[in-house]
XYZ file of C-alpha atoms in Angstrom:
430
model
C -16.511 0.307 -2.662
C -19.883 1.693 -2.534
C -21.281 -0.569 -0.050
C -18.288 -0.194 2.212
C -18.182 3.731 1.876
C -21.995 3.463 2.744
C -22.056 1.378 5.645
C -18.640 2.154 7.344
C -19.773 4.465 9.800
C -22.918 2.632 10.921
C -20.832 -0.550 11.560
C -18.697 1.590 13.883
C -22.036 2.586 16.108
C -22.964 -0.972 15.690
C -19.543 -2.219 16.907
C -20.212 0.123 20.343
C -23.906 -0.556 20.750
C -24.241 -4.430 20.248
C -20.529 -5.470 21.143
C -17.427 -5.058 19.469
C -16.406 -8.573 19.355
C -19.925 -9.954 18.203
C -19.834 -7.284 15.232
C -16.209 -7.953 14.267
C -16.752 -11.893 14.057
C -20.347 -11.515 12.048
C -18.413 -9.310 9.610
C -15.864 -12.091 8.983
C -18.494 -14.710 8.545
C -20.113 -12.450 6.046
C -16.938 -11.290 4.202
C -15.942 -14.975 4.010
C -18.963 -16.579 2.780
C -19.454 -13.880 0.262
C -16.019 -14.861 -0.552
C -17.231 -18.047 -1.486
C -20.301 -16.799 -3.723
C -17.898 -14.620 -6.028
C -15.665 -17.556 -6.422
C -18.431 -19.613 -7.458
C -20.351 -16.857 -9.631
C -21.742 -18.036 -12.636
C -22.491 -14.547 -14.126
C -21.080 -11.140 -13.561
C -24.453 -10.467 -11.870
C -23.827 -13.188 -9.012
C -19.995 -11.525 -8.791
C -21.643 -8.206 -8.109
C -24.117 -9.735 -5.647
C -21.023 -11.189 -3.656
C -19.146 -8.461 -3.789
C -21.812 -6.399 -2.465
C -22.345 -9.260 0.354
C -18.111 -8.389 1.170
C -18.918 -4.671 1.253
C -21.243 -5.207 3.848
C -18.936 -7.559 5.656
C -15.943 -5.083 5.646
C -18.170 -2.625 6.894
C -18.555 -4.402 9.791
C -15.465 -5.856 10.921
C -12.804 -3.030 9.755
C -14.406 -0.635 12.384
C -15.216 -3.126 15.157
C -11.563 -4.405 14.899
C -9.974 -0.833 15.575
C -12.594 -0.088 18.199
C -11.755 -3.884 19.947
C -8.305 -2.135 19.905
C -8.698 0.830 21.224
C -10.722 -0.887 23.934
C -7.866 -3.220 24.848
C -5.393 -0.801 25.000
C -6.764 2.387 27.219
C -3.367 3.850 28.075
C -2.902 6.699 25.283
C 0.938 5.379 24.465
C 0.253 2.161 24.364
C -3.232 2.617 21.890
C -1.101 4.664 19.614
C 1.466 2.190 19.051
C -1.503 -0.678 18.506
C -3.324 1.432 16.063
C -0.054 2.257 14.619
C -0.147 -1.197 13.711
C -3.624 -1.933 12.756
C -3.192 1.248 10.323
C -0.151 -0.135 8.982
C -0.867 -3.503 8.259
C -4.381 -2.218 6.876
C -1.866 -0.043 4.311
C 0.307 -3.201 3.673
C -2.845 -4.995 2.465
C -3.913 -2.398 0.216
C -0.311 -2.161 -1.256
C 0.162 -5.689 -1.471
C -2.994 -6.207 -3.342
C -1.797 -5.986 -6.841
C 1.163 -8.624 -6.129
C -0.771 -10.901 -4.590
C -3.666 -10.708 -7.137
C -0.984 -10.766 -9.875
C 0.375 -14.457 -8.410
C -3.259 -15.718 -8.056
C -4.471 -15.030 -11.257
C -1.524 -16.033 -13.200
C -1.354 -19.424 -11.125
C -4.790 -20.561 -10.659
C -7.244 -18.183 -12.274
C -9.336 -15.204 -11.207
C -11.688 -17.250 -8.513
C -8.484 -17.910 -6.210
C -8.189 -13.962 -5.215
C -11.549 -14.903 -3.419
C -11.070 -18.446 -2.154
C -7.946 -17.303 -0.644
C -10.039 -15.402 1.954
C -11.827 -18.588 2.934
C -8.891 -20.183 4.906
C -8.023 -16.767 6.406
C -11.518 -16.058 7.570
C -11.857 -19.452 8.994
C -8.773 -18.463 11.145
C -9.870 -15.186 11.791
C -13.333 -16.632 13.186
C -11.899 -19.516 15.483
C -8.883 -17.313 16.937
C -11.492 -14.736 17.615
C -14.079 -17.055 19.358
C -11.169 -18.092 21.577
C -9.011 -15.241 22.455
C -11.379 -11.822 21.843
C -13.067 -10.583 24.711
C -16.359 -8.605 24.497
C -16.707 -4.812 24.997
C -18.908 -2.222 24.241
C -20.158 1.303 25.332
C -22.081 0.858 28.120
C -23.758 4.633 27.597
C -24.061 4.144 23.546
C -27.327 5.548 22.546
C -30.057 3.518 20.824
C -29.719 3.186 16.926
C -30.682 6.323 15.181
C -32.673 4.943 12.592
C -33.093 8.118 10.768
C -29.527 9.010 10.943
C -28.502 5.502 9.556
C -30.900 5.501 6.583
C -30.003 9.369 5.547
C -26.242 8.566 5.965
C -26.551 5.108 3.655
C -28.391 6.959 0.891
C -26.864 10.133 0.890
C -23.383 8.546 0.382
C -24.589 5.859 -1.585
C -26.298 8.666 -4.103
C -22.960 10.761 -4.148
C -20.575 7.581 -4.387
C -22.465 6.612 -7.343
C -22.402 9.390 -9.155
C -18.750 9.485 -8.528
C -18.313 6.121 -9.860
C -20.633 6.220 -12.862
C -20.087 10.001 -14.068
C -16.990 9.070 -16.203
C -18.740 6.326 -18.513
C -22.179 7.608 -18.034
C -21.110 11.623 -18.539
C -20.864 14.401 -15.905
C -23.920 16.208 -17.244
C -26.102 13.406 -17.715
C -29.536 13.474 -16.055
C -29.037 10.454 -14.103
C -25.543 11.632 -12.344
C -26.756 15.230 -11.642
C -29.782 13.354 -10.265
C -27.680 11.668 -8.122
C -25.429 14.306 -6.980
C -28.303 16.170 -5.924
C -30.410 14.040 -4.184
C -27.195 12.960 -2.315
C -26.242 16.239 -1.456
C -30.039 17.002 0.065
C -30.012 13.534 1.983
C -26.622 14.353 3.370
C -28.167 17.846 4.031
C -30.882 16.232 5.903
C -28.668 14.033 7.686
C -26.857 16.903 9.408
C -29.777 18.387 10.064
C -31.383 15.391 11.851
C -28.204 14.730 13.415
C -28.231 18.440 15.224
C -31.738 17.945 16.535
C -32.098 14.182 17.666
C -31.098 13.521 21.410
C -29.156 10.532 20.774
C -27.127 11.188 17.296
C -25.200 8.065 15.662
C -22.569 10.794 14.574
C -22.448 13.893 17.263
C -21.345 16.608 15.242
C -19.978 17.795 18.431
C -16.891 15.514 17.475
C -15.979 17.930 14.729
C -15.550 20.971 17.198
C -12.289 19.353 17.995
C -9.442 20.370 15.612
C -7.604 16.934 16.054
C -10.591 15.257 14.822
C -11.789 17.231 12.033
C -8.358 17.683 10.609
C -7.272 14.240 10.877
C -10.294 12.928 9.155
C -10.018 15.539 6.166
C -6.524 14.581 5.727
C -7.645 10.881 5.810
C -9.838 11.697 2.962
C -6.714 12.800 1.125
C -4.524 9.530 2.095
C -7.550 7.922 0.585
C -8.184 9.800 -2.540
C -4.363 9.384 -3.448
C -3.342 5.950 -2.726
C -6.168 4.184 -3.311
C -6.607 6.372 -6.892
C -3.256 5.913 -7.630
C -2.497 2.284 -6.474
C -5.435 1.528 -9.162
C -3.138 2.659 -11.433
C 0.189 0.955 -10.807
C -0.493 -2.330 -12.280
C -2.122 -0.979 -15.355
C 0.774 1.473 -16.478
C 3.164 -1.662 -16.122
C 0.454 -3.804 -18.171
C -0.949 -1.505 -20.402
C 1.528 1.190 -20.895
C 4.813 -1.294 -20.731
C 3.463 -4.423 -21.863
C 3.946 -6.584 -18.978
C 2.009 -9.584 -17.780
C -0.305 -9.379 -14.771
C 2.225 -11.448 -13.045
C 5.080 -9.006 -13.672
C 3.026 -5.865 -12.865
C 2.511 -7.236 -9.536
C 6.311 -7.923 -8.759
C 6.994 -4.438 -10.184
C 4.620 -2.713 -7.640
C 6.511 -4.749 -4.789
C 8.418 -1.485 -3.823
C 5.323 0.194 -2.371
C 4.219 -2.847 -0.516
C 7.840 -3.403 1.006
C 8.149 0.107 1.911
C 4.941 0.192 4.018
C 5.797 -3.143 5.630
C 9.208 -1.591 6.665
C 7.846 1.458 7.819
C 4.530 1.207 9.085
C 5.544 -0.599 12.276
C 7.430 2.834 13.347
C 4.888 5.145 12.489
C 2.821 4.945 15.655
C 6.529 5.430 17.481
C 7.718 8.220 15.500
C 3.980 9.993 16.094
C 4.218 9.164 19.569
C 7.917 10.956 20.001
C 7.331 13.789 17.681
C 3.681 14.485 17.555
C 1.212 13.838 14.904
C 2.016 17.176 12.766
C 5.789 16.449 12.234
C 5.185 12.852 11.207
C 1.851 13.423 9.139
C 3.328 16.311 7.303
C 6.330 14.771 6.138
C 4.513 11.441 5.317
C 2.441 13.562 2.931
C 4.862 15.307 1.557
C 7.019 12.295 0.535
C 4.362 10.855 -0.798
C 3.039 13.656 -2.985
C 6.867 14.003 -4.550
C 6.768 10.093 -5.130
C 3.393 10.471 -7.007
C 4.863 13.609 -9.084
C 7.747 12.004 -9.673
C 5.432 8.792 -11.303
C 3.745 11.521 -13.631
C 7.038 11.519 -15.314
C 7.572 7.986 -16.353
C 6.754 6.467 -20.048
C 6.770 3.184 -21.647
C 10.541 3.815 -22.493
C 11.211 4.372 -18.687
C 13.556 1.590 -17.761
C 12.151 -0.120 -14.255
C 15.892 1.147 -12.132
C 13.972 4.643 -12.813
C 10.881 3.618 -11.915
C 10.802 1.487 -8.438
C 12.296 4.378 -6.283
C 9.575 6.656 -6.755
C 6.961 3.534 -5.906
C 9.012 3.205 -2.788
C 8.824 6.698 -1.817
C 5.260 6.440 -2.175
C 4.647 3.947 -0.111
C 7.326 5.301 2.823
C 5.311 8.302 2.687
C 1.700 6.998 3.263
C 3.239 4.491 5.744
C 3.924 7.758 7.604
C 0.715 8.858 7.221
C -1.673 6.546 7.654
C -1.357 5.432 11.476
C -0.776 8.690 12.974
C -3.952 9.984 11.557
C -5.922 7.003 12.638
C -4.295 7.403 16.419
C -5.416 11.150 16.092
C -8.689 10.768 15.448
C -8.900 8.109 18.204
C -7.149 10.169 20.488
C -9.617 13.215 20.090
C -12.206 11.206 21.775
C -13.344 9.113 24.725
C -12.293 5.253 24.681
C -16.115 4.621 24.871
C -16.455 6.114 21.656
C -13.664 3.964 19.568
C -16.360 2.269 17.604
C -17.496 5.337 16.537
C -14.167 7.287 15.635
C -13.089 4.444 14.217
C -15.868 3.879 11.897
C -15.527 8.072 10.963
C -12.103 7.531 10.131
C -12.404 4.282 7.973
C -15.091 6.168 6.172
C -13.380 9.010 5.745
C -10.519 7.116 3.926
C -12.769 4.925 1.658
C -14.779 8.048 0.416
C -11.499 9.199 -0.339
C -10.990 6.302 -2.139
C -13.919 6.114 -4.181
C -13.191 9.654 -5.147
C -9.947 8.761 -6.273
C -10.796 6.053 -8.435
C -13.698 7.844 -9.689
C -11.895 11.232 -10.122
C -8.279 10.091 -11.268
C -9.904 7.889 -13.697
C -12.154 10.571 -15.178
C -9.026 12.454 -15.677
C -7.512 9.461 -17.583
C -11.211 9.127 -19.776
C -11.329 12.756 -20.510
C -7.388 12.938 -21.581
C -8.158 10.208 -24.094
C -11.646 11.415 -25.078
C -9.467 14.357 -26.540
C -7.151 12.306 -28.379
C -3.988 11.867 -25.657
C -2.589 8.325 -25.366
C -3.695 6.172 -22.065
C -0.033 6.604 -21.163
C -0.565 10.482 -20.820
C -3.543 10.144 -19.009
C -1.943 8.402 -16.654
C 0.832 10.895 -15.996
C -2.058 13.607 -15.748
C -3.855 11.024 -13.010
C -0.376 10.836 -11.055
C 0.398 14.380 -11.007
C -2.989 15.389 -9.992
C -2.828 12.793 -6.918
C 0.884 14.370 -6.283
C -0.480 17.828 -6.311
C -3.762 17.216 -3.780
C -1.434 14.988 -1.754
C 1.066 18.166 -1.316
C -1.567 20.665 -0.718
C -2.838 18.336 2.083
C 0.929 18.559 3.537
C 0.933 22.073 3.686
C -2.689 21.780 5.513
C -1.583 19.596 8.201
C 1.293 21.403 9.053
C -0.376 24.177 9.552
C -3.563 23.226 10.837
C -3.225 19.597 12.988
C -1.790 20.375 16.334
C 1.362 19.133 17.410
C -0.190 16.855 20.185
C 2.099 13.945 21.277
C 1.206 10.644 23.063
C 1.779 11.070 26.496
C 3.771 8.523 28.451
C 1.414 8.258 31.139
C -2.067 6.738 31.131
C -3.571 10.341 31.337
C -5.136 12.095 28.444
C -4.941 15.638 27.415
C -8.341 17.598 26.884
C -7.644 20.422 24.122
C -6.691 23.533 26.150
C -3.856 21.324 28.256
C -5.655 19.947 30.823
C -4.913 16.594 32.220
C -7.546 14.507 32.757
C -7.800 10.912 33.567
C -9.604 8.181 31.003
C -12.683 6.991 32.232
C -12.090 2.991 32.971
C -13.066 0.262 30.380
C -16.428 -1.468 31.158
C -16.445 -5.153 30.323
C -19.056 -7.492 30.979
C -17.938 -9.674 33.971
C -16.283 -13.051 33.126
C -14.335 -11.607 29.680
C -10.892 -10.104 29.809
C -10.369 -6.483 28.044
C -7.723 -8.333 25.355
């Protein structure tokens, strides 16, 4: 998680610069090889090393995959639908993880959760080599070395403080030093990016309301979805006393809801606008999380599953429109950069969610409360933040609808033709 949060933004920039297909396939190779290292790890040190490599691979393939879609579908309407499917499958993967992990661990042991990636990675690599065409941003600037170093170090320091604060103590010198160093490094990053001729993150993008609001909301989505999903299985295992397999099966309503709803989220956004769909989705997710805050050890599953389903429906309606909004706010040539920013904000939100909601649970337990009470407080906090974000997007997110033609709109309503996609000779666009 730490490496993904640190490197996602760089992964998007590298994809635009060196080729989206090349960076995507390199990410697949690294992630697959790292999965083998994890599965064969003889000690916790080797397992952590493998996880670090997995994070680096994921940070390359995730934004590059989205940038490939953006390049393959230059027409705004088609692009939003394609991004909707991409984000929907991403959400399905997040929600289905506990179920798949529970089945694999129960049937084959923990190494299986890493070995399952190997055949998938092999198929992706072979299919990618045959099917994917290369594309890049021909006007992509040179790699911004100072910006890359400062962003990686700054995000890494802050993320480390968030992850370790609950166990080391939020006022410990190491944690306070990590936060201080991270804030100084990120401030230096902003200063450098505002002054260099070719920044890795053009700050001008954040002058566009659609881009800024969508990425702000994506932080909350990562916070609430990943933070709460981290505790779904723990509730069933440690509060209600089920096995890991049963716990995974009981989280199925969230996964199924995302499977069913996600493919339609992009279409809804194209028809009704980003603001309506995102605000409704966040409101549903927030209400579902608040409802989960009142479940207990003796609550029957018949009174739990629908709460999980509401959460899944809400986030399924939210993720792809937010991703599509961020991509639509920039030119097609900046698709890799925009997808990297969107993925980075979601991942930073995920780190915040796991760390801060975990800290709520830990603090409640330290005060004498039960683990069950701590989980209830965490779900209530996630729900409250999500509902607040629903109000924020309802007020601030533009009501942009995806045009039916291949023409895009600049802020202010002036229609402009999208610049043509540049693809090296001999390669199809998709």
